[in-house]
C-alpha cells in the first residue's frame, strides 16, 4: 500500500508545524475513521481491561451482604380538625416548608429512635448490637499490638446501637409535597418493614401524646386559677356597692344616676322657657311698634288681627274714611259735614289705638312672665350642676370600680369556659399526620445493585481500557500512519515505501540499514516484492516533480519548449538518524527521474557513512570534497552511468580528512552546486543525518527541496520533531516526509 501527498511550500515552517499540530488535534476529535482504526488495533486491550473490571466487580458483589430497604409513607395534613369550636391548646404543624422539614428532623431524632429500639428489642440481639467484622479485626490487631481497649459500657453500647440505627434510617420529604418517606435498611426484609412501621407509629403516638399532655397541663393550670378569680370578682362587686351607698349614688339603669336625670330635665325645661320668652319678647316688640304707628300700624299685629273688637273698629274706620273722602270730593274740605265726618274718624281711630294698647300690655305681661320662668330654671340648673361637680370625683372612682368589677367578671367567665373546653379536648385530640402506605417486606434487595454496579464496572473498564489503549498508542515508537505526520506534525506526507528484504533489493549491490539498494541496472528487479517497491518509487517521484514547477520545469522535467532548462533543480534526501534508508531512497529516486528522460546527477555528501560511494565501488575515486579542497572543477569527477542513465559524483577521498567537515562551511560548496546546476536537470543530494552532524544541516541551504526519510515505526516522534525544527531556521523548502520500510499488513490497521 502506497500513500502520496503533494507538498505545499510555506515561508515559515515552524509556524506551519505549530498550526498543523493544533488543527490536527481538532481534526482528531471528529475523525471517526481514525477512531475506528484505533479501536481495531487495540480492541483486545480494551476488551481485556473491561472484562477484568467486570469479573472483579462480580467477585466483590458476591462477597457483599445483601441489604433490604422498606419504606413507609406518611402524609402531614396541616389542616386543623374542627371537632369543637374552641381552639386547641397545642397548635398544628403548619403549612410552610420549614414546618414540614421540621417533621423530618423529628422522625430522625434520637427520642423516637430509642422508643423504636426498645419496642422491637433491637438493642438486645441483632445486627445493631453485633460487632462487625472490621471492628473485630481492629480489636484483634489492637490486642496483638498491646493496645486492647476495655469492653464498652452499657451506655456506650446503647449509643452505638442508636448510631447504627441512624445510619440505616433515611427520612426525606417527597418534593414540595406534604408526603414523608421513612426508609429503613436491614439485612432482613421483615425487620426493615417492622422498623419503618414502628417508627411511623411512634411518630403518630408522640404527636397525640404531646397534645394530650398539653391539654391536661392547661386544664390543671386553669382550674388552679378559678378560685382566685372568683374571689377577685366578689371583692370588686362588693367595693362598687359600698362606694355607691357612701356617696348616695342611685343607678337608674344604662349607667345613669338620679342627679343626671334631674340635670337633663332641667336643661330641657330651660330650653323650652328660653324659646317661649324669646317668642313673647318678639310679639311685645311688634305690639309696641304697632302702637307707635297709629291705627293703621296696628293692622300688622297678630293679636289685633285675631281680635273681633279691633276688626269691627277697623271696618267702621274704613267706612268712615270712605264717607269722608266722598264728602270732601263733593262738598269740599270746609263744609260742616266734612268736619263731622272727620270727628267720627278720629273717634274710631282712638278706639282702635286703645284696644291695641290693651293687647300690647297683655303681651308685655306674658314676656315678663317668660323671662322670670327662664331665670328660675337657670338658677335651678346651676344649682344641680354644682351638685354634679361636687360628685364628679366620686363618679370617676365609681367608674374605675365598675370597670374592675366588669373585667374580673369577664376573665372569670372566660376561664370557666376555657377550662371546660380544655378538659374535653383531652379526649378529642389526634395526630396531624397519618400513614398513607405502610411498609411491606421488600422482595428484592436494595443493595448492592448488582446490575447497575456491573454496568458501572463495564463502563469504568471501557474507560480504563481506552486509557490503557491510548497510553499504549502514545508509547508506541515511531510514526505509523499519515495522520501522525499530517495532523501530528503538520508536515505533508509524500508517500510510503514498503519494506523489502536486503537480499531482494540489493542482489549484488550495497546495503543501507536493512533497506539496501544499489545503483546500475539492478535497481529494477523482477520479484513481485521488488516490483511493488519500484512502483512506490515511481509514484513518489510525482509529488517531487510537482515541486520542480517552481523552478521553471513541468512534471516531466522539461520547459515549455520541450528541452531541458538551463538551471537544474536540487533535491536533498536526508533523515533524522542513520540507518533509515535515505541513501537507498535517494538512489532509487534518481533512477526514477532518469527513467523519465531527465539528466540526473546523484551526489554522495554523507561524510559519516558514504554508502552510495561504497555501493558503487567508488571509495578510492576522487569526488566533490576533493574538488572543494583543491578548487578544481567537480565535473571532472562525475561518473557517468551507462545502463541506469544516472551520473554519480562520489564524496571523494578527502572524506577521510579530519577537517573534511570544514569544507561544508566554504562558499566553494555553493559555487560547485551552482556549476552542477547548469550541467544537469536535477541534482539529488544524499546528505548526512540531520541529528548526527552539522554537515547535513548545512546542506539545507543548498537544496531547492528536501525530502525527509523516516523509518516506519522506529524513529521516535521527538527525533523527527527535532529534525523538523532545523528546517524552521534554514531557508530550504521542506517537500515533505517519506515513510520508509513500511509493513504493509500492519499499515492497514492504521489506514
XYZ file of C-alpha atoms in Angstrom:
751
model
C 0.000 0.000 0.000
C 1.381 3.394 -1.048
C 0.172 6.815 0.059
C 1.080 10.020 -1.786
C 0.589 13.643 -0.842
C 1.710 16.702 -2.786
C 3.856 19.203 -0.871
C 2.770 22.752 -0.165
C 5.501 25.346 0.234
C 5.402 27.629 3.287
C 7.590 30.575 4.151
C 7.733 29.758 7.864
C 7.936 26.043 8.587
C 7.809 26.379 12.377
C 4.518 28.300 12.097
C 3.189 25.620 9.786
C 4.150 22.862 12.191
C 2.510 24.594 15.189
C -0.665 25.326 13.250
C -0.705 21.811 11.888
C -0.453 20.360 15.373
C -3.392 22.413 16.701
C -5.500 21.640 13.647
C -4.505 18.017 13.930
C -5.790 17.809 17.495
C -9.118 19.367 16.465
C -9.458 17.054 13.468
C -8.646 14.003 15.595
C -11.756 14.613 17.694
C -14.100 14.187 14.776
C -12.044 11.747 12.749
C -14.354 8.774 13.094
C -12.361 6.721 10.649
C -9.205 7.175 12.716
C -11.146 6.224 15.846
C -12.418 3.081 14.147
C -8.901 2.111 13.140
C -7.685 2.830 16.665
C -10.331 0.502 18.092
C -9.492 -2.141 15.535
C -5.839 -2.043 16.590
C -6.424 -2.029 20.362
C -9.759 -3.801 20.824
C -8.171 -6.744 22.590
C -6.586 -4.486 25.222
C -9.815 -2.516 25.774
C -11.916 -5.680 25.982
C -9.449 -7.343 28.330
C -9.403 -4.442 30.785
C -13.213 -4.157 30.687
C -13.635 -7.894 31.265
C -11.199 -7.780 34.162
C -13.139 -4.933 35.777
C -16.482 -6.740 35.347
C -15.123 -10.025 36.784
C -13.555 -8.165 39.723
C -16.800 -6.316 40.392
C -18.759 -9.575 40.240
C -16.466 -11.221 42.782
C -16.707 -8.237 45.124
C -20.514 -8.117 44.799
C -20.794 -11.797 45.639
C -18.990 -11.143 48.928
C -21.016 -8.078 49.925
C -24.033 -8.919 52.173
C -27.449 -8.001 50.790
C -29.426 -5.134 52.246
C -33.217 -4.715 52.090
C -34.919 -1.337 52.362
C -38.577 -0.967 53.401
C -40.386 2.362 53.070
C -43.402 3.664 54.979
C -45.111 6.759 53.585
C -46.668 9.399 55.836
C -48.700 12.416 54.833
C -48.713 15.502 57.034
C -52.131 17.197 56.977
C -51.722 20.848 58.039
C -55.494 21.340 58.188
C -56.759 21.548 61.787
C -59.635 19.235 62.646
C -62.525 21.361 63.979
C -64.272 18.863 66.207
C -65.237 21.722 68.544
C -65.427 25.467 68.028
C -62.728 26.144 70.592
C -59.072 26.450 69.755
C -56.753 23.591 70.607
C -54.138 24.056 73.282
C -51.218 22.916 71.099
C -51.315 24.408 67.608
C -50.942 22.472 64.360
C -47.752 21.679 62.475
C -48.180 24.466 59.956
C -48.238 24.514 56.178
C -44.923 26.191 55.379
C -41.894 24.321 54.076
C -39.876 24.832 57.260
C -42.615 23.212 59.353
C -42.737 20.134 57.116
C -38.945 19.873 57.057
C -39.015 20.036 60.867
C -41.048 16.833 60.903
C -38.187 15.131 59.076
C -35.855 16.130 61.899
C -38.336 14.842 64.472
C -38.551 11.482 62.708
C -34.748 11.259 62.693
C -34.427 12.289 66.344
C -32.869 10.013 68.926
C -36.020 10.184 71.076
C -38.118 8.255 68.581
C -35.159 6.015 67.777
C -34.877 4.974 71.431
C -38.578 4.104 71.588
C -38.442 2.002 68.434
C -35.249 0.221 69.520
C -36.774 -0.557 72.926
C -40.136 -1.589 71.421
C -38.602 -4.068 68.930
C -35.732 -5.164 71.190
C -33.107 -4.176 68.653
C -30.608 -3.444 71.398
C -30.702 -6.969 72.795
C -29.835 -9.020 69.730
C -29.487 -8.405 66.041
C -27.391 -6.577 63.542
C -27.350 -3.311 65.501
C -25.774 -4.838 68.589
C -23.414 -7.220 66.799
C -19.772 -6.338 66.250
C -18.842 -6.037 62.599
C -16.001 -7.971 61.019
C -13.985 -4.788 60.616
C -14.394 -3.934 64.305
C -13.405 -7.462 65.320
C -10.346 -7.300 63.096
C -9.406 -3.899 64.505
C -9.841 -5.184 68.065
C -7.676 -8.212 67.284
C -4.991 -6.009 65.795
C -5.002 -3.746 68.842
C -4.726 -6.816 71.012
C -1.683 -8.027 69.095
C -0.124 -4.599 69.466
C -0.904 -4.478 73.164
C -3.393 -1.639 72.732
C -6.511 -3.540 73.717
C -9.389 -1.355 74.924
C -11.862 -2.364 77.641
C -15.319 -3.599 76.687
C -17.804 -0.778 76.065
C -20.187 0.125 78.855
C -23.954 -0.222 78.632
C -24.324 3.484 77.835
C -21.691 3.255 75.100
C -23.377 0.165 73.704
C -26.742 1.974 73.574
C -25.122 4.943 71.892
C -23.551 2.638 69.316
C -26.900 0.978 68.640
C -28.558 4.385 68.142
C -25.743 5.486 65.822
C -26.124 2.384 63.663
C -29.883 2.831 63.700
C -29.482 6.387 62.416
C -27.086 5.246 59.683
C -29.675 2.778 58.368
C -32.579 5.250 58.595
C -33.397 7.715 55.843
C -36.281 10.177 56.081
C -36.953 12.595 53.270
C -39.660 14.871 52.006
C -41.028 13.961 48.596
C -40.529 17.102 46.522
C -42.589 20.073 47.706
C -45.475 17.929 48.927
C -46.591 17.065 52.471
C -45.552 13.427 51.944
C -42.698 11.988 54.025
C -40.860 8.758 53.257
C -39.439 6.649 56.091
C -36.927 4.174 54.685
C -35.015 1.696 56.829
C -32.340 -0.703 55.590
C -31.608 -4.058 57.166
C -30.226 -7.424 56.301
C -33.714 -8.861 56.855
C -36.678 -7.727 54.745
C -39.119 -8.370 57.630
C -37.013 -6.377 60.094
C -36.776 -3.447 57.690
C -40.587 -3.320 57.326
C -41.152 -3.669 61.093
C -38.777 -0.832 61.936
C -40.246 1.529 59.309
C -43.810 0.880 60.508
C -42.799 1.111 64.166
C -41.133 4.476 63.597
C -44.234 5.781 61.796
C -46.446 4.582 64.664
C -44.118 6.086 67.278
C -44.235 9.413 65.447
C -48.054 9.479 65.372
C -48.290 8.388 69.014
C -45.765 11.054 70.007
C -47.857 13.747 68.312
C -51.049 12.617 70.061
C -49.318 12.260 73.424
C -47.887 15.759 73.218
C -51.305 17.271 72.539
C -52.956 15.315 75.357
C -50.264 16.337 77.804
C -50.570 19.954 76.733
C -54.367 19.863 77.183
C -54.057 18.177 80.584
C -51.489 20.663 81.849
C -53.566 23.595 80.590
C -56.705 22.283 82.301
C -54.853 21.906 85.597
C -53.476 25.425 85.386
C -56.897 26.871 84.570
C -58.529 25.013 87.477
C -55.992 26.394 89.914
C -56.776 29.953 88.811
C -60.586 29.736 89.027
C -60.829 30.085 92.866
C -58.623 33.136 92.803
C -60.684 34.706 90.003
C -63.973 34.033 91.803
C -62.729 35.744 94.979
C -61.477 38.716 92.987
C -64.830 39.111 91.200
C -66.729 39.085 94.516
C -64.413 41.687 96.062
C -64.717 44.097 93.139
C -68.525 43.903 93.049
C -68.717 44.466 96.817
C -66.471 47.551 96.518
C -68.793 49.066 93.854
C -71.905 48.605 96.017
C -70.243 50.066 99.116
C -68.997 53.147 97.225
C -72.473 53.896 95.857
C -74.046 53.752 99.299
C -71.398 56.009 100.778
C -71.807 58.663 98.065
C -75.606 58.479 97.635
C -75.369 57.336 94.031
C -78.579 55.769 92.737
C -78.412 53.940 89.414
C -81.392 54.274 87.104
C -80.129 51.858 84.527
C -77.961 52.459 81.480
C -75.222 53.885 83.735
C -77.479 56.966 84.643
C -77.888 58.433 88.177
C -80.822 60.414 89.665
C -78.831 63.675 89.602
C -78.045 63.149 85.929
C -81.752 62.767 85.188
C -82.649 65.958 87.098
C -79.998 67.934 85.225
C -81.273 66.602 81.928
C -84.881 67.508 82.769
C -83.927 71.000 84.000
C -81.897 71.584 80.871
C -84.846 70.585 78.705
C -87.278 72.873 80.629
C -84.809 75.756 80.454
C -84.546 75.374 76.729
C -88.339 75.438 76.368
C -88.654 78.507 78.653
C -85.999 80.344 76.693
C -87.847 79.621 73.491
C -91.180 80.869 74.905
C -89.567 84.001 76.401
C -87.939 84.839 73.082
C -91.260 84.398 71.319
C -93.126 86.582 73.854
C -90.491 89.308 73.645
C -90.734 89.356 69.867
C -94.546 89.722 69.975
C -94.330 92.519 72.569
C -91.813 94.395 70.440
C -94.091 94.079 67.463
C -97.019 95.374 69.519
C -95.029 98.429 70.608
C -94.159 99.250 67.014
C -97.798 98.844 66.042
C -98.945 101.122 68.827
C -96.433 103.737 67.808
C -97.608 103.720 64.193
C -101.233 104.540 64.979
C -104.436 102.896 63.885
C -103.013 101.889 60.551
C -99.923 100.182 62.027
C -101.937 98.009 64.308
C -103.184 96.127 61.309
C -99.983 94.034 61.226
C -100.211 92.856 64.836
C -101.200 89.188 65.023
C -103.256 89.681 68.204
C -105.031 92.635 66.606
C -105.835 90.599 63.580
C -107.289 87.883 65.804
C -109.362 90.352 67.994
C -113.043 90.781 66.910
C -113.194 94.238 68.561
C -110.258 95.540 66.590
C -111.744 94.011 63.459
C -115.112 95.758 63.906
C -113.438 99.072 64.718
C -111.304 98.798 61.623
C -114.344 98.145 59.494
C -116.024 101.272 60.915
C -112.809 103.179 60.387
C -112.693 102.097 56.798
C -116.359 103.027 56.147
C -115.964 106.415 57.791
C -112.819 107.008 55.828
C -114.636 106.278 52.582
C -117.559 108.568 53.506
C -115.091 111.326 54.431
C -113.444 111.050 51.092
C -116.743 111.352 49.234
C -117.776 114.387 51.278
C -114.520 116.112 50.559
C -114.877 115.485 46.902
C -118.495 116.600 46.803
C -118.724 119.348 49.443
C -115.163 120.499 49.819
C -112.880 120.419 52.875
C -114.587 123.347 54.633
C -118.084 122.006 54.722
C -119.529 121.239 58.195
C -120.465 117.747 57.153
C -116.872 117.088 56.366
C -115.820 118.245 59.844
C -118.379 115.960 61.493
C -117.141 113.054 59.431
C -113.571 113.798 60.388
C -114.527 113.801 64.068
C -116.132 110.380 63.734
C -112.982 109.060 62.025
C -110.814 110.362 64.821
C -113.048 108.784 67.428
C -112.874 105.353 65.820
C -109.084 105.630 65.396
C -108.715 106.405 69.081
C -110.768 103.373 69.957
C -108.514 101.231 67.782
C -105.413 102.594 69.468
C -106.875 101.970 72.854
C -107.710 98.355 72.024
C -104.250 97.721 70.538
C -102.587 99.236 73.593
C -104.546 96.875 75.771
C -103.361 93.927 73.672
C -99.757 95.166 73.829
C -99.940 95.375 77.598
C -101.004 91.751 77.715
C -98.040 90.737 75.540
C -95.744 92.658 77.825
C -97.004 90.801 80.868
C -96.546 87.481 79.062
C -92.932 88.337 78.076
C -92.073 89.327 81.622
C -93.544 86.053 82.956
C -91.494 84.007 80.470
C -88.337 85.876 81.442
C -88.996 85.198 85.113
C -89.553 81.487 84.349
C -86.249 81.363 82.456
C -84.375 82.955 85.321
C -85.830 80.453 87.749
C -84.899 77.447 85.638
C -81.387 78.794 85.039
C -80.783 79.164 88.727
C -82.102 75.665 89.414
C -79.860 74.182 86.682
C -76.803 75.953 88.043
C -77.546 74.540 91.458
C -77.791 70.990 90.045
C -74.566 71.435 88.092
C -72.782 72.487 91.245
C -74.025 69.320 92.929
C -72.880 67.253 89.964
C -69.426 68.890 90.067
C -69.182 68.091 93.725
C -69.926 64.395 92.985
C -67.608 64.226 89.860
C -64.612 62.643 91.559
C -66.852 60.131 93.252
C -68.304 59.161 89.905
C -64.814 58.767 88.402
C -63.820 56.458 91.186
C -67.099 54.592 90.783
C -66.383 54.109 87.063
C -62.976 52.666 87.910
C -64.500 50.282 90.418
C -67.160 49.211 87.934
C -64.578 48.573 85.197
C -62.521 46.439 87.555
C -65.580 44.509 88.548
C -66.590 44.003 84.922
C -63.072 42.899 83.904
C -62.906 40.425 86.760
C -66.269 39.057 85.750
C -65.256 38.661 82.074
C -61.976 36.966 82.957
C -63.757 34.593 85.289
C -66.269 33.658 82.600
C -63.529 33.126 80.016
C -61.515 30.936 82.335
C -64.561 28.890 83.210
C -65.353 28.320 79.533
C -61.739 27.570 78.580
C -61.327 25.169 81.482
C -64.314 23.133 80.366
C -63.195 23.127 76.718
C -59.658 22.079 77.620
C -60.946 19.235 79.773
C -62.970 17.981 76.828
C -60.023 18.279 74.386
C -58.084 15.575 76.187
C -60.353 13.015 74.582
C -60.655 14.739 71.186
C -57.029 15.420 70.158
C -55.444 13.426 67.339
C -52.264 13.383 65.240
C -51.998 15.738 62.289
C -50.353 13.055 60.143
C -51.423 9.631 59.010
C -49.848 6.600 57.403
C -50.504 6.754 53.686
C -48.778 3.477 52.817
C -47.404 1.086 55.449
C -44.047 -0.533 54.806
C -44.084 -4.044 53.352
C -41.169 -6.518 53.312
C -39.271 -5.838 50.054
C -38.954 -8.679 47.579
C -35.585 -7.611 46.152
C -32.525 -6.264 47.936
C -31.802 -2.565 47.633
C -28.053 -3.030 47.860
C -25.836 -3.942 46.292
C -27.404 -3.001 42.950
C -25.759 -5.795 41.016
C -26.920 -4.855 37.537
C -26.112 -1.176 37.916
C -22.746 -1.806 39.514
C -21.805 -4.286 36.808
C -22.742 -1.710 34.192
C -20.659 0.861 36.048
C -17.798 -1.623 36.221
C -18.174 -2.274 32.498
C -18.233 1.441 31.733
C -15.257 2.043 34.008
C -13.447 -0.883 32.443
C -14.079 0.509 28.987
C -12.778 3.899 30.089
C -9.720 2.314 31.680
C -9.277 0.150 28.594
C -9.442 3.180 26.352
C -6.937 4.911 28.599
C -4.630 1.915 28.515
C -5.010 1.702 24.740
C -4.299 5.406 24.390
C -1.252 5.037 26.631
C -0.056 2.081 24.579
C -0.653 4.077 21.409
C 1.254 7.041 22.827
C 4.174 4.838 23.911
C 4.304 3.119 20.527
C 7.581 4.195 18.893
C 7.803 5.991 15.596
C 5.335 7.250 13.012
C 2.939 4.662 11.604
C 0.248 6.421 9.584
C -0.499 9.543 7.597
C -2.425 11.160 10.437
C 0.605 11.067 12.697
C 2.519 13.014 10.049
C -0.111 15.342 8.628
C -2.065 16.134 11.822
C 0.524 15.306 14.433
C 3.449 17.170 12.847
C 1.739 19.453 10.344
C 4.050 18.281 7.531
C 2.941 16.771 4.183
C 3.458 13.052 3.715
C 4.974 12.448 0.258
C 4.418 8.697 0.324
C 5.288 5.381 1.881
C 7.774 2.750 0.735
C 7.221 -0.911 1.613
C 9.791 -2.961 3.430
C 11.887 -5.074 1.031
C 14.451 -7.590 2.144
C 18.033 -6.622 1.511
C 18.721 -9.816 -0.479
C 15.967 -8.997 -2.996
C 16.533 -5.258 -3.217
C 20.333 -5.368 -3.445
C 21.002 -8.537 -5.369
C 24.604 -7.717 -5.721
C 24.657 -4.118 -4.528
C 25.306 -2.376 -1.224
C 23.003 -2.107 1.810
C 21.537 0.842 3.667
C 20.390 -0.003 7.107
C 18.365 -3.036 6.135
C 16.618 -1.276 3.216
C 19.611 -1.637 0.923
C 19.895 -0.585 -2.604
C 22.401 -0.493 -5.434
C 22.867 1.546 -8.483
C 23.265 0.404 -12.049
C 20.825 -1.968 -13.772
C 19.973 -3.895 -10.624
C 17.683 -1.062 -9.458
C 14.792 -2.627 -11.405
C 14.176 -6.190 -10.228
C 11.881 -8.966 -11.278
C 10.440 -10.157 -7.989
C 6.901 -9.114 -7.003
C 8.146 -7.577 -3.778
C 10.751 -5.596 -5.661
C 8.185 -4.537 -8.257
C 5.974 -3.044 -5.556
C 8.941 -1.097 -4.248
C 9.812 0.218 -7.715
C 6.194 1.246 -8.291
C 6.206 3.092 -4.981
C 9.375 4.934 -6.013
C 7.846 5.970 -9.332
C 4.683 7.187 -7.565
C 6.824 9.055 -5.046
C 8.512 10.934 -7.893
C 5.198 12.556 -8.851
C 4.873 14.966 -5.885
C 8.577 15.728 -6.120
C 8.181 16.563 -9.815
C 5.332 18.891 -8.848
C 7.805 20.902 -6.841
C 10.036 21.241 -9.871
C 7.475 23.555 -11.442
C 8.551 26.206 -9.006
C 11.935 26.191 -10.762
C 10.535 26.674 -14.277
C 10.089 22.973 -15.152
C 6.931 20.941 -15.612
C 6.430 17.494 -14.079
C 8.395 15.838 -16.902
C 11.428 17.956 -16.128
C 11.200 19.892 -19.426
C 10.410 23.535 -20.051
C 7.671 24.871 -22.310
C 9.835 24.332 -25.444
C 10.368 20.666 -24.656
C 14.102 20.920 -23.842
C 15.905 20.912 -20.539
C 16.168 24.191 -18.673
C 19.468 25.959 -18.298
C 19.427 25.755 -14.491
C 18.698 22.428 -12.803
C 16.837 21.673 -9.608
C 18.409 20.324 -6.405
C 16.698 17.716 -4.235
C 18.182 16.847 -0.856
C 17.314 13.422 0.569
C 18.134 13.221 4.277
C 16.960 11.672 7.546
C 16.929 12.409 11.233
C 19.080 9.397 12.192
C 21.381 6.986 10.369
C 20.042 3.671 9.098
C 16.633 4.941 7.952
C 17.301 4.150 4.271
C 17.803 7.646 2.918
C 20.668 6.575 0.607
C 18.558 3.805 -0.919
C 15.645 6.212 -1.410
C 17.926 8.841 -2.984
C 19.428 6.311 -5.367
C 16.059 4.890 -6.470
C 14.530 8.355 -6.849
C 17.452 9.369 -9.070
C 16.874 6.259 -11.193
C 13.145 7.053 -11.428
C 13.845 10.630 -12.556
C 16.435 9.396 -15.057
C 13.884 6.933 -16.428
C 11.682 9.955 -17.243
C 14.360 11.251 -19.595
C 15.882 13.795 -17.281
C 19.603 14.365 -16.889
C 20.145 13.413 -13.266
C 23.217 13.708 -11.061
C 23.374 11.713 -7.826
C 25.805 13.260 -5.315
C 27.016 11.474 -2.193
C 27.538 14.061 0.593
C 27.238 11.675 3.576
C 30.572 12.167 5.312
C 29.558 9.822 8.118
C 28.775 6.716 6.038
C 29.146 7.328 2.272
C 27.013 4.289 1.443
C 26.417 5.328 -2.147
C 30.147 5.732 -2.744
C 30.794 2.288 -1.326
C 27.876 0.611 -3.104
C 29.063 1.995 -6.434
C 32.647 0.947 -5.699
C 33.978 4.490 -5.870
C 35.588 4.606 -2.474
C 39.050 5.210 -3.896
C 37.909 7.716 -6.522
C 38.226 11.469 -6.052
C 34.972 13.316 -5.579
C 33.236 16.514 -4.568
C 35.252 17.096 -1.385
C 38.463 16.758 -3.370
C 37.185 19.354 -5.823
C 36.337 21.702 -2.974
C 39.687 21.274 -1.272
C 41.709 21.679 -4.493
C 39.404 24.325 -6.028
C 39.026 22.171 -9.140
C 36.052 21.530 -11.395
C 33.672 18.986 -9.730
C 32.521 17.884 -13.166
C 35.856 16.203 -13.704
C 34.996 13.639 -11.007
C 31.488 12.725 -12.205
C 30.922 9.044 -13.063
C 28.505 8.888 -15.983
C 26.186 5.867 -15.960
C 25.871 3.514 -18.899
C 22.728 1.490 -18.045
C 20.686 3.422 -15.488
C 21.473 6.848 -17.024
C 22.455 8.230 -13.637
C 25.533 10.356 -13.295
C 27.188 9.889 -9.922
C 29.524 12.164 -8.003
C 31.209 10.345 -5.083
C 32.134 12.103 -1.873
C 35.816 11.685 -2.576
C 38.998 10.606 -0.925
C 39.079 13.776 1.166
C 36.271 12.289 3.300
C 38.950 10.605 5.398
C 40.479 14.000 6.198
C 39.641 15.034 9.806
C 38.975 18.561 8.533
C 36.655 17.452 5.751
C 33.602 18.828 7.590
C 35.045 22.338 7.345
C 34.596 22.213 3.558
C 30.811 22.383 4.069
C 31.259 25.845 5.558
C 33.189 27.038 2.492
C 31.493 29.212 -0.172
C 33.073 26.866 -2.693
C 30.307 24.334 -1.962
C 27.671 26.790 -3.153
C 29.648 27.589 -6.261
C 30.148 23.906 -7.021
C 26.391 23.199 -6.681
C 25.602 26.198 -8.916
C 28.039 24.930 -11.527
C 26.479 21.481 -11.463
C 23.008 23.017 -11.833
C 23.970 24.324 -15.251
C 25.018 20.860 -16.390
C 22.147 18.715 -15.085
C 18.335 18.895 -14.973
C 18.200 17.512 -11.471
C 20.765 17.047 -8.740
C 19.883 14.537 -5.996
C 21.944 15.116 -2.866
C 22.411 12.310 -0.315
C 23.285 14.217 2.844
C 24.294 13.155 6.330
C 21.703 12.555 9.041
C 20.478 15.853 10.498
C 20.863 14.884 14.142
C 24.310 13.264 13.830
C 26.400 16.106 12.469
C 26.439 19.653 11.253
C 27.247 18.694 7.610
C 23.701 17.553 6.879
C 22.209 20.736 8.339
C 24.482 22.948 6.174
C 23.184 21.246 3.020
C 19.664 22.558 3.700
C 20.746 25.975 2.396
C 21.895 24.493 -0.954
C 18.735 22.462 -1.725
C 15.635 23.717 -3.500
C 13.594 20.962 -1.923
C 14.262 18.462 0.833
C 12.682 15.070 1.398
C 12.987 13.768 4.977
C 13.135 9.947 5.123
C 11.701 8.465 8.325
C 11.799 4.767 9.138
C 8.275 3.487 9.777
C 7.605 2.593 13.389
C 11.195 3.078 14.585
C 12.264 6.716 14.548
C 10.727 8.467 17.525
C 8.449 11.483 17.177
C 10.849 13.568 19.252
C 13.693 12.897 16.829
C 11.505 13.766 13.856
C 10.348 16.972 15.570
C 13.966 17.887 16.360
C 14.847 17.411 12.705
C 11.855 19.488 11.580
C 12.879 22.287 13.920
C 16.085 22.630 11.869
C 14.024 23.485 8.790
C 12.442 26.364 10.616
C 15.886 28.014 10.890
C 17.086 27.211 7.331
C 16.000 28.779 4.024
C 15.483 25.425 2.305
C 11.958 24.263 1.418
C 10.748 21.017 3.017
C 8.888 18.993 0.415
C 7.623 16.502 2.961
C 8.260 13.217 4.756
C 8.757 9.785 3.228
C 7.883 6.813 5.460
C 10.324 4.014 4.623
C 10.389 0.295 5.456
C 6.618 0.118 5.942
C 4.994 -3.180 6.992
C 2.077 -3.313 4.547
C -0.074 -5.635 6.669
C 0.372 -3.580 9.826
C -0.245 -0.368 7.884
C -3.783 -1.494 7.023
C -4.713 -1.231 10.697
C -3.614 2.407 10.691
C -5.441 3.355 7.482
